[in-house]
Coordinates of N, CA and C and ligand atoms in Angstrom, one line a residue:
M1 N -67.2 -62.1 175.8 CA -68.5 -62.5 174.5 C -69.0 -63.3 175.0
K2 N -70.1 -63.4 174.5 CA -71.1 -64.5 174.1 C -71.2 -65.2 172.8
I3 N -70.2 -66.4 172.9 CA -70.3 -66.8 171.5 C -71.1 -68.2 171.5
A4 N -71.9 -68.2 170.3 CA -72.4 -69.2 169.5 C -72.0 -70.1 169.0
I5 N -71.3 -71.2 169.1 CA -70.8 -72.3 168.2 C -71.9 -72.9 167.6
L6 N -72.3 -73.1 166.1 CA -73.1 -73.6 165.9 C -72.8 -75.0 165.2
G7 N -73.3 -75.8 165.8 CA -72.8 -77.5 165.4 C -71.8 -77.3 165.9
G8 N -71.2 -76.9 167.2 CA -70.2 -77.1 168.4 C -70.0 -78.4 169.0
T9 N -71.0 -79.0 168.7 CA -70.3 -80.6 168.8 C -69.7 -81.2 168.6
G10 N -69.5 -80.6 167.2 CA -68.1 -81.6 166.8 C -66.8 -81.2 167.0
S11 N -65.4 -81.9 166.3 CA -63.9 -81.5 166.4 C -63.7 -79.9 166.9
L12 N -64.3 -79.5 165.9 CA -63.6 -77.7 165.8 C -64.0 -77.3 167.0
G13 N -65.9 -77.1 166.9 CA -66.1 -76.7 167.8 C -66.1 -76.7 169.6
K14 N -65.8 -78.1 169.5 CA -64.9 -78.4 170.8 C -63.9 -77.4 171.3
G15 N -62.8 -77.9 170.2 CA -61.5 -77.2 170.0 C -61.7 -75.4 170.4
L16 N -62.5 -74.9 169.8 CA -62.7 -73.4 169.7 C -63.1 -73.2 171.2
G17 N -63.9 -73.8 171.1 CA -64.9 -73.6 172.7 C -64.3 -73.6 174.0
S18 N -63.1 -74.3 174.0 CA -62.8 -75.0 175.3 C -61.5 -73.8 175.1
R19 N -60.9 -73.6 174.4 CA -60.0 -72.3 174.3 C -60.9 -71.0 174.7
W20 N -61.5 -71.1 174.1 CA -62.3 -69.2 174.3 C -63.1 -69.2 175.8
I21 N -63.3 -70.2 176.3 CA -64.1 -70.5 177.9 C -62.5 -70.4 178.8
K22 N -61.3 -70.7 178.3 CA -60.3 -70.4 179.2 C -59.8 -68.8 179.0
A23 N -60.3 -68.4 177.7 CA -60.2 -66.8 177.8 C -61.0 -65.9 178.6
G24 N -62.2 -67.0 178.8 CA -63.2 -65.9 179.5 C -64.3 -65.7 179.0
H25 N -64.4 -66.5 177.9 CA -66.0 -66.1 176.8 C -66.9 -66.6 177.5
E26 N -67.9 -66.5 177.0 CA -69.1 -67.4 177.3 C -69.7 -68.4 176.4
I27 N -69.7 -69.3 176.5 CA -70.0 -70.2 174.9 C -71.3 -70.9 175.2
I28 N -72.0 -71.0 173.8 CA -73.2 -71.5 173.8 C -72.9 -72.8 172.4
I29 N -73.0 -73.8 172.9 CA -72.8 -74.8 172.2 C -73.7 -74.8 171.3
G30 N -74.5 -75.1 169.9 CA -75.6 -75.0 169.3 C -75.6 -76.5 168.6
S31 N -76.9 -76.8 168.6 CA -76.7 -78.4 167.8 C -77.9 -78.4 167.1
R32 N -78.4 -79.5 166.1 CA -79.8 -80.7 166.2 C -80.4 -80.9 166.8
D33 N -79.4 -81.1 168.3 CA -80.0 -82.1 169.1 C -79.9 -81.3 170.5
L34 N -80.7 -80.9 171.5 CA -80.8 -80.5 172.5 C -79.6 -81.0 173.4
S35 N -79.9 -82.0 173.7 CA -79.7 -83.2 174.7 C -78.0 -83.2 174.0
K36 N -77.9 -83.4 173.1 CA -76.2 -83.3 172.9 C -75.8 -82.2 172.8
A37 N -76.3 -81.2 172.7 CA -75.2 -79.5 173.1 C -75.5 -79.4 174.4
Q38 N -76.1 -79.8 175.6 CA -76.0 -79.9 176.9 C -75.1 -80.5 177.3
E39 N -75.0 -81.9 177.0 CA -73.9 -83.1 177.0 C -72.3 -82.3 176.8
I40 N -72.6 -81.7 175.6 CA -71.1 -81.3 175.3 C -70.6 -79.8 176.2
A41 N -71.9 -79.0 176.4 CA -71.9 -77.8 177.1 C -70.9 -78.3 178.4
D42 N -71.6 -79.3 179.0 CA -71.3 -80.0 180.4 C -70.0 -79.8 180.4
Q43 N -69.7 -81.0 179.3 CA -68.0 -81.5 179.2 C -67.2 -80.1 179.4
L44 N -67.6 -79.2 178.6 CA -66.5 -77.8 178.5 C -66.4 -77.0 179.7
G45 N -67.7 -77.4 180.5 CA -67.3 -76.2 182.1 C -68.8 -75.6 182.1
L46 N -69.4 -76.2 182.9 CA -70.9 -75.4 183.1 C -71.0 -74.2 183.2
D47 N -69.9 -73.6 183.8 CA -70.2 -72.1 184.6 C -70.2 -71.5 183.4
H48 N -69.7 -72.0 182.0 CA -69.0 -70.4 181.1 C -69.6 -71.3 180.1
S49 N -70.5 -72.2 179.9 CA -71.2 -73.1 178.7 C -73.0 -73.2 178.5
S50 N -73.3 -73.0 177.7 CA -74.5 -73.8 177.7 C -74.8 -74.2 176.3
G51 N -76.0 -75.3 176.6 CA -76.1 -75.9 175.1 C -77.7 -75.4 174.4
M52 N -77.7 -75.4 173.6 CA -79.1 -74.9 172.6 C -79.0 -75.1 171.4
L53 N -80.4 -75.5 171.2 CA -80.7 -75.9 169.7 C -79.9 -74.7 168.8
N54 N -79.3 -75.1 167.6 CA -78.8 -74.4 166.9 C -79.4 -72.5 166.6
I55 N -80.8 -72.4 166.1 CA -81.8 -71.4 166.6 C -81.6 -70.7 167.8
D56 N -81.4 -71.5 168.4 CA -81.7 -70.5 169.5 C -80.3 -69.9 170.2
A57 N -79.3 -70.9 170.0 CA -78.0 -70.4 170.0 C -77.9 -69.0 169.3
A58 N -78.1 -69.0 167.9 CA -78.0 -67.9 167.5 C -79.1 -66.7 167.6
K59 N -79.7 -66.9 168.0 CA -80.5 -65.9 168.9 C -79.5 -65.3 170.0
S60 N -79.3 -65.9 170.7 CA -79.3 -65.2 172.4 C -77.7 -65.0 172.1
C61 N -76.9 -65.0 170.7 CA -75.4 -64.9 171.1 C -75.1 -63.3 170.7
E62 N -73.8 -62.7 171.0 CA -73.3 -61.2 170.4 C -72.7 -62.3 169.1
I63 N -72.2 -63.0 169.0 CA -71.4 -63.4 167.6 C -71.6 -64.7 167.6
A64 N -71.4 -65.3 166.3 CA -71.4 -66.8 166.0 C -70.4 -67.3 165.1
C65 N -70.3 -68.8 165.2 CA -69.6 -69.3 165.0 C -69.6 -70.4 164.1
L66 N -69.8 -70.9 163.0 CA -70.4 -72.0 162.0 C -69.2 -73.1 161.8
T67 N -69.5 -74.5 162.9 CA -68.4 -75.1 162.5 C -69.4 -76.3 162.2
V68 N -69.9 -76.6 161.0 CA -70.1 -77.5 160.6 C -69.6 -78.5 158.9
P69 N -69.8 -79.4 158.9 CA -69.2 -80.1 157.2 C -70.0 -78.8 156.3
F70 N -68.8 -79.1 155.0 CA -69.5 -78.6 154.4 C -70.8 -78.6 153.3
A71 N -70.7 -79.6 153.5 CA -72.3 -80.3 152.7 C -73.7 -80.3 153.9
N72 N -73.0 -79.4 155.0 CA -74.5 -79.5 155.8 C -74.5 -77.7 156.2
Q73 N -73.5 -76.8 155.4 CA -73.5 -75.5 155.8 C -74.8 -74.8 155.2
E74 N -75.1 -75.3 154.3 CA -76.6 -74.0 153.4 C -77.8 -74.9 154.3
S75 N -78.4 -75.8 154.8 CA -79.3 -76.4 155.7 C -78.9 -76.0 156.8
T76 N -77.8 -75.8 157.7 CA -77.7 -75.2 158.9 C -78.0 -73.7 158.8
L77 N -77.3 -73.2 157.9 CA -77.7 -71.8 157.8 C -79.4 -71.0 157.9
L78 N -79.8 -72.2 156.6 CA -81.4 -72.0 156.4 C -82.0 -72.4 157.5
S79 N -81.8 -72.9 158.7 CA -82.5 -73.3 159.8 C -82.4 -71.9 160.9
I80 N -81.5 -71.4 160.6 CA -81.5 -70.3 161.6 C -82.0 -69.1 161.3
E81 N -82.4 -68.8 160.3 CA -83.6 -68.2 159.6 C -83.0 -66.6 160.0
N82 N -83.5 -65.6 160.4 CA -82.6 -64.2 160.4 C -82.3 -64.0 161.9
A83 N -81.6 -65.0 162.7 CA -81.4 -65.1 164.1 C -80.1 -64.1 164.0
L84 N -79.3 -64.5 163.2 CA -78.1 -63.5 163.0 C -77.9 -62.1 162.7
H85 N -78.9 -61.1 162.2 CA -79.1 -60.3 161.7 C -78.5 -59.4 162.9
N86 N -77.8 -58.4 162.3 CA -77.0 -57.4 163.0 C -75.9 -57.9 163.8
K87 N -75.6 -59.3 163.5 CA -74.4 -59.7 164.0 C -73.5 -60.5 163.0
I88 N -71.9 -61.0 163.7 CA -71.2 -61.5 163.0 C -71.2 -62.8 163.0
M89 N -71.0 -63.5 162.1 CA -70.7 -64.8 162.0 C -69.7 -65.2 161.2
I90 N -68.8 -65.8 162.2 CA -67.5 -66.3 161.5 C -67.8 -68.1 160.8
D91 N -67.0 -68.0 159.7 CA -67.3 -69.0 159.0 C -66.1 -70.0 158.8
A92 N -66.0 -71.2 159.2 CA -64.5 -72.2 159.2 C -64.9 -73.3 158.4
T93 N -65.8 -72.8 157.6 CA -66.2 -73.8 156.7 C -64.7 -74.4 155.5
V94 N -64.4 -75.3 155.4 CA -63.7 -76.1 154.4 C -64.7 -76.7 153.3
P95 N -64.7 -76.4 151.8 CA -65.5 -77.1 151.4 C -64.8 -78.5 150.6
L96 N -64.8 -79.4 151.5 CA -63.8 -80.7 151.4 C -65.2 -81.4 150.4
M97 N -64.5 -82.4 149.8 CA -65.8 -83.0 149.1 C -65.2 -84.3 148.7
P98 N -65.6 -85.1 149.9 CA -64.9 -86.2 149.9 C -65.4 -87.4 148.8
P99 N -64.9 -88.5 148.5 CA -63.4 -88.8 149.1 C -61.7 -88.0 148.5
K100 N -62.4 -86.6 147.8 CA -61.0 -86.6 147.3 C -60.7 -85.0 148.1
V101 N -60.5 -85.2 149.0 CA -60.0 -84.3 149.9 C -58.8 -83.6 150.0
M102 N -57.8 -84.0 149.0 CA -56.3 -83.8 149.2 C -56.6 -82.7 147.5
R103 N -57.3 -82.8 146.9 CA -57.9 -82.0 145.5 C -58.7 -80.8 146.2
V104 N -58.3 -79.3 145.4 CA -59.0 -78.1 146.0 C -60.0 -78.4 145.0
Q105 N -61.4 -78.2 145.5 CA -62.7 -77.8 144.9 C -63.4 -77.2 145.4
L106 N -63.4 -76.0 144.3 CA -64.3 -75.1 145.0 C -66.0 -75.2 144.6
P107 N -66.5 -74.9 145.8 CA -67.9 -75.1 145.1 C -68.6 -73.5 144.5
E108 N -69.7 -74.0 143.7 CA -70.1 -72.8 142.8 C -70.6 -71.8 143.9
G109 N -70.6 -70.3 143.4 CA -70.5 -69.4 144.1 C -69.0 -68.8 144.5
G110 N -68.5 -69.8 144.3 CA -66.6 -69.3 144.7 C -65.9 -69.9 145.9
S111 N -66.9 -69.9 146.8 CA -66.4 -70.4 148.0 C -67.1 -70.1 149.0
A112 N -67.0 -71.4 150.1 CA -67.6 -71.6 151.2 C -68.3 -70.2 151.9
A113 N -67.4 -69.5 152.1 CA -67.4 -68.1 153.0 C -68.5 -67.5 152.3
L114 N -68.2 -67.1 150.7 CA -69.0 -66.2 150.0 C -70.5 -66.6 149.8
N115 N -70.9 -68.5 150.2 CA -72.0 -69.1 150.1 C -72.8 -68.2 151.1
A116 N -71.6 -68.7 152.2 CA -72.4 -68.3 154.0 C -73.3 -66.9 153.3
Q117 N -72.5 -65.9 153.0 CA -72.7 -64.0 153.4 C -74.0 -64.4 152.3
S118 N -73.9 -65.4 151.4 CA -75.1 -64.8 150.3 C -76.5 -65.5 150.8
I119 N -76.1 -66.6 151.5 CA -77.7 -67.1 152.2 C -77.7 -66.4 153.5
L120 N -76.9 -66.0 154.3 CA -77.3 -65.0 155.3 C -77.9 -63.6 155.0
G121 N -77.4 -62.9 153.7 CA -77.8 -61.9 153.5 C -77.2 -60.5 153.9
E122 N -77.8 -59.5 153.5 CA -76.7 -58.4 154.0 C -76.4 -57.4 155.5
H123 N -77.4 -58.3 156.0 CA -77.4 -57.9 157.7 C -76.7 -58.6 158.5
T124 N -76.2 -59.4 157.7 CA -75.0 -60.5 158.6 C -73.7 -60.5 158.1
T125 N -72.8 -60.1 158.9 CA -71.5 -60.0 158.6 C -70.6 -61.2 158.6
V126 N -70.1 -62.2 157.4 CA -69.5 -63.2 157.4 C -68.1 -63.0 157.6
V127 N -67.2 -63.2 158.6 CA -65.8 -63.3 158.5 C -65.7 -64.9 158.4
S128 N -64.7 -64.9 157.3 CA -63.8 -66.3 157.3 C -62.3 -66.3 158.2
A129 N -62.2 -67.4 158.9 CA -61.1 -68.1 160.2 C -61.2 -69.5 160.3
F130 N -59.8 -69.8 160.2 CA -59.7 -70.9 161.1 C -59.8 -72.3 160.4
Q131 N -59.7 -72.2 159.1 CA -59.9 -73.1 158.0 C -58.6 -74.2 158.3
N132 N -57.5 -73.6 158.7 CA -56.5 -74.0 158.5 C -55.6 -74.8 159.7
I133 N -56.6 -74.7 160.7 CA -56.3 -75.0 162.3 C -56.6 -76.6 162.5
S134 N -56.0 -77.1 163.0 CA -56.0 -78.7 163.4 C -57.1 -78.6 164.8
A135 N -58.1 -79.1 164.7 CA -59.2 -79.3 165.9 C -58.5 -80.1 166.6
E136 N -58.3 -81.0 166.4 CA -57.5 -82.0 167.4 C -56.5 -81.2 168.3
L137 N -55.8 -80.5 167.7 CA -54.5 -79.8 168.9 C -55.3 -78.8 169.3
L138 N -56.3 -77.6 168.7 CA -57.1 -77.0 169.9 C -57.8 -77.3 171.2
Q139 N -58.2 -79.0 171.1 CA -58.7 -79.2 172.0 C -57.8 -80.0 173.1
T140 N -56.3 -79.7 172.8 CA -55.3 -79.6 173.9 C -54.9 -78.4 174.1
D141 N -53.9 -78.1 175.1 CA -53.3 -76.9 175.7 C -52.1 -77.1 174.7
A142 N -51.6 -77.4 173.5 CA -50.8 -77.3 172.9 C -50.4 -75.9 172.1
K143 N -49.4 -75.3 172.2 CA -48.8 -74.4 170.9 C -49.3 -74.4 169.6
I144 N -50.3 -73.8 168.9 CA -50.0 -74.5 167.7 C -49.3 -73.7 166.9
D145 N -48.6 -74.4 165.8 CA -47.4 -73.4 165.1 C -48.5 -73.0 163.6
C146 N -49.7 -72.8 163.5 CA -50.4 -72.3 162.5 C -51.2 -70.7 163.0
D147 N -50.8 -70.0 161.8 CA -51.4 -69.1 161.7 C -52.7 -69.0 161.4
V148 N -53.9 -68.0 161.4 CA -55.2 -67.7 160.9 C -55.1 -66.7 160.0
L149 N -55.9 -66.8 158.8 CA -55.9 -66.0 157.9 C -57.4 -65.7 158.2
V150 N -57.6 -64.5 158.3 CA -59.0 -63.8 158.5 C -59.7 -63.0 157.4
A151 N -60.7 -63.6 156.7 CA -61.0 -62.7 155.2 C -62.5 -62.0 155.9
G152 N -63.1 -60.9 155.3 CA -64.0 -60.2 155.4 C -64.1 -58.6 155.2
D153 N -65.2 -58.2 155.0 CA -64.9 -57.2 153.9 C -65.1 -55.9 155.3
L154 N -65.6 -56.0 156.1 CA -65.6 -54.9 157.4 C -64.0 -54.9 158.2
I155 N -63.4 -54.0 158.0 CA -62.1 -53.9 158.9 C -62.3 -54.6 160.6
E156 N -63.4 -53.7 160.9 CA -63.7 -53.9 162.3 C -64.2 -54.9 163.1
A157 N -64.7 -55.9 161.9 CA -65.2 -57.4 162.3 C -64.1 -58.2 161.9
R158 N -63.2 -57.9 161.1 CA -61.9 -58.3 161.0 C -61.2 -58.8 162.5
N159 N -61.0 -57.3 162.8 CA -60.8 -56.9 164.0 C -61.1 -58.0 165.1
I160 N -62.1 -57.9 165.6 CA -62.7 -58.9 166.5 C -62.2 -60.3 166.7
V161 N -62.6 -60.7 165.2 CA -61.7 -61.9 164.8 C -60.5 -62.6 165.3
I162 N -59.8 -61.8 164.6 CA -58.1 -61.7 165.1 C -58.1 -61.6 166.6
D163 N -58.8 -60.7 167.3 CA -58.6 -60.7 168.4 C -59.0 -62.5 169.6
L164 N -60.1 -63.2 168.7 CA -60.8 -64.3 169.3 C -59.7 -64.9 168.7
A165 N -59.2 -64.9 167.9 CA -57.8 -65.7 167.4 C -56.7 -65.7 168.5
S166 N -56.8 -64.4 168.8 CA -55.5 -64.6 169.8 C -55.7 -65.2 171.5
D167 N -57.1 -64.6 171.4 CA -57.8 -65.4 172.9 C -57.4 -67.4 172.9
A168 N -57.6 -67.6 171.3 CA -57.5 -68.9 171.5 C -56.0 -69.5 171.3
G169 N -55.4 -68.7 171.2 CA -53.8 -69.0 171.3 C -53.3 -69.1 169.9
L170 N -53.8 -68.3 169.1 CA -53.5 -68.1 167.8 C -52.9 -66.8 166.9
T171 N -52.3 -66.6 166.4 CA -51.9 -65.5 165.6 C -52.8 -65.2 164.1
G172 N -53.7 -64.4 164.1 CA -54.5 -64.1 163.3 C -54.0 -62.7 162.3
W173 N -54.3 -62.9 160.9 CA -53.9 -62.0 160.1 C -54.8 -61.3 159.0
H174 N -55.2 -60.3 158.7 CA -56.1 -59.4 157.9 C -55.6 -59.9 156.3
A175 N -56.6 -60.6 155.7 CA -56.4 -61.4 154.7 C -57.1 -60.8 153.7
G176 N -57.7 -59.9 153.8 CA -58.4 -58.7 152.7 C -59.9 -59.5 153.1
P177 N -60.5 -58.9 151.7 CA -62.0 -59.0 151.6 C -62.5 -60.3 151.7
L178 N -63.9 -60.9 152.2 CA -64.3 -62.1 152.2 C -64.3 -63.1 150.8
C179 N -64.0 -62.1 149.7 CA -64.1 -63.0 148.3 C -62.2 -63.6 148.8
N180 N -61.4 -63.1 149.4 CA -60.1 -63.8 149.4 C -60.2 -65.2 150.4
S181 N -60.9 -65.5 150.9 CA -61.1 -66.7 151.7 C -61.3 -67.9 150.7
V182 N -61.5 -67.8 149.6 CA -61.1 -69.1 148.8 C -59.7 -69.5 148.9
A183 N -58.8 -68.8 149.4 CA -57.3 -68.9 149.3 C -56.9 -70.0 150.9
A184 N -57.7 -69.6 151.9 CA -57.6 -70.0 153.4 C -58.2 -71.2 153.0
E185 N -59.3 -71.5 152.1 CA -60.2 -72.7 152.0 C -59.4 -73.9 151.3
A186 N -59.1 -73.3 149.8 CA -58.1 -74.2 149.0 C -56.7 -74.7 149.6
L187 N -56.2 -74.1 150.7 CA -55.1 -74.4 151.4 C -55.3 -75.9 152.2
T188 N -56.6 -75.8 152.8 CA -56.4 -77.2 153.7 C -56.3 -78.4 153.1
S189 N -57.1 -78.2 151.6 CA -56.5 -79.8 150.7 C -55.3 -79.8 151.0
I190 N -54.2 -78.8 150.8 CA -53.0 -78.7 150.2 C -52.7 -79.0 152.0
L191 N -52.4 -78.8 152.8 CA -52.1 -79.3 154.1 C -52.4 -80.7 154.5
I192 N -53.7 -81.0 153.7 CA -54.6 -82.4 154.1 C -52.9 -83.5 153.3
A193 N -52.6 -82.9 152.0 CA -52.5 -83.8 151.1 C -50.5 -83.6 151.6
I194 N -49.9 -82.6 152.3 CA -48.6 -82.7 153.1 C -48.7 -83.4 153.9
N195 N -49.9 -83.5 154.9 CA -49.7 -84.4 155.9 C -49.6 -85.7 155.5
K196 N -50.4 -86.0 154.3 CA -50.0 -87.4 154.1 C -48.5 -87.9 153.5
K197 N -48.4 -87.0 152.6 CA -46.9 -87.4 151.5 C -46.1 -87.3 152.6
H198 N -46.3 -86.4 153.4 CA -44.7 -86.3 154.1 C -45.1 -86.8 155.7
S199 N -45.9 -87.3 155.9 CA -46.2 -88.3 156.9 C -46.0 -87.2 158.2
L200 N -46.8 -86.1 158.3 CA -47.1 -85.2 159.3 C -48.9 -85.3 159.9
A201 N -48.5 -85.1 161.2 CA -50.0 -85.1 161.9 C -50.8 -83.6 161.6
H202 N -50.1 -82.4 161.8 CA -50.6 -81.1 161.7 C -49.8 -80.2 161.0
S203 N -49.6 -80.6 160.0 CA -48.7 -79.1 159.1 C -49.2 -78.3 159.1
G204 N -49.3 -76.7 159.1 CA -49.7 -75.7 159.2 C -49.3 -74.4 158.4
I205 N -49.2 -72.9 158.3 CA -49.0 -72.3 157.6 C -48.8 -71.0 158.8
K206 N -47.2 -70.5 158.2 CA -47.3 -69.6 159.4 C -46.6 -68.2 158.0
I207 N -46.8 -67.0 158.5 CA -46.8 -65.4 157.9 C -45.5 -65.0 158.4
T208 N -44.6 -64.6 157.5 CA -42.8 -64.3 157.9 C -42.7 -63.3 157.4
G209 N -41.8 -62.3 158.1 CA -41.4 -61.1 157.7 C -41.5 -60.0 158.8
H210 N -42.2 -60.8 159.8 CA -42.7 -59.5 160.7 C -41.4 -59.6 162.2
Ligands
NAP1 N1 -61.9 -80.9 162.2 C1 -60.9 -80.1 161.7 O1 -59.6 -79.8 162.1 C2 -61.2 -78.6 161.2 C3 -60.1 -77.8 160.9 C4 -60.6 -76.4 160.5 C5 -61.8 -76.3 159.7 N2 -62.8 -77.5 159.7 C6 -64.3 -77.2 159.0 O2 -64.7 -77.0 160.1 C7 -66.0 -77.1 159.9 C8 -66.4 -78.1 161.0 O3 -65.3 -79.7 161.2 P1 -65.6 -80.8 162.4 O4 -64.6 -81.8 162.0 O5 -65.7 -80.2 163.7 O6 -66.9 -81.1 162.2 P2 -67.2 -83.0 162.2 O7 -67.2 -83.4 163.6 O8 -67.8 -83.6 161.4 O9 -69.1 -82.0 162.8 C9 -69.5 -80.6 163.3 C10 -70.9 -81.0 163.9 O10 -71.8 -80.7 162.8 C11 -72.8 -81.2 162.8 N3 -73.7 -81.7 161.4 C12 -73.1 -82.9 161.1 N4 -73.6 -83.7 160.2 C13 -75.1 -82.6 159.9 C14 -75.9 -82.7 159.2 N5 -76.2 -83.6 158.4 N6 -76.9 -81.4 159.2 C15 -76.8 -80.3 160.1 N7 -75.5 -80.5 161.4 C16 -74.4 -81.4 160.9 C17 -73.0 -82.0 163.9 O11 -73.3 -81.1 165.3 P3 -74.9 -82.2 165.6 O12 -75.1 -83.2 165.4 O13 -74.7 -81.8 167.1 O14 -76.5 -80.9 165.0 C18 -71.6 -82.6 164.1 O15 -71.0 -82.3 165.7 C19 -65.9 -78.3 158.7 O16 -66.8 -77.3 157.5 C20 -64.6 -78.2 158.6 O17 -64.0 -78.4 157.1 C21 -62.1 -78.3 160.1

């Protein structure tokens, strides 16, 4: 697939981008700064990636993934206008509100993913995923001991994102409608707290019973 990673110059964007390139996808790194986007795209592999401004990346892709800090989620989505109409956008945003990142702090609107859906409107399908995965590990070839909770209102769209999780070497699970994203978003603060108190680098979650 042709995947735009909006804010793809950061840790999570580079991690997902590098894994999806290895799986054969074409990656467009999106940024506010064209030269920065092109530099990261070059680092990821010229034949399978390109760098563009976020709006152009959103226009050019088949599917988009948003990887910007919560504080910049709204402004980034407003900047891409209607470019994601009739497309899926994967939202990996965790509503962390520093400095208290070990405390679950949910945004007005219920969750970051619901806010994204409300900003983008009904013509874009938001699916939430990847909130609990370490960007640092994604940037390596390591096996990642953490599953992906995939929340979204359309089963077909969730299936596509579960396949993309698999392409990144991860197991994705149907986590129900988009409103359930709140659980995955909240879990990240708990994992950060576990990392700190138990001196772990990358705690994760696994679905058992299968
Ligand atoms: N890091 C992780 O392990 C991890 C794991 C799961 C989920 N997440 C979530 O994924 C998202 C991205 O995390 P990250 O660690 O990749 O973030 P990051 O590296 O801090 O930032 C990602 C990109 O966001 C853009 N950005 C920064 N400030 C901005 C601003 N003022 N306005 C618009 N864009 C801005 C930048 O792109 P340009 O400067 O190129 O525009 C930056 O490269 C966050 O919501 C985070 O909670 C992170």
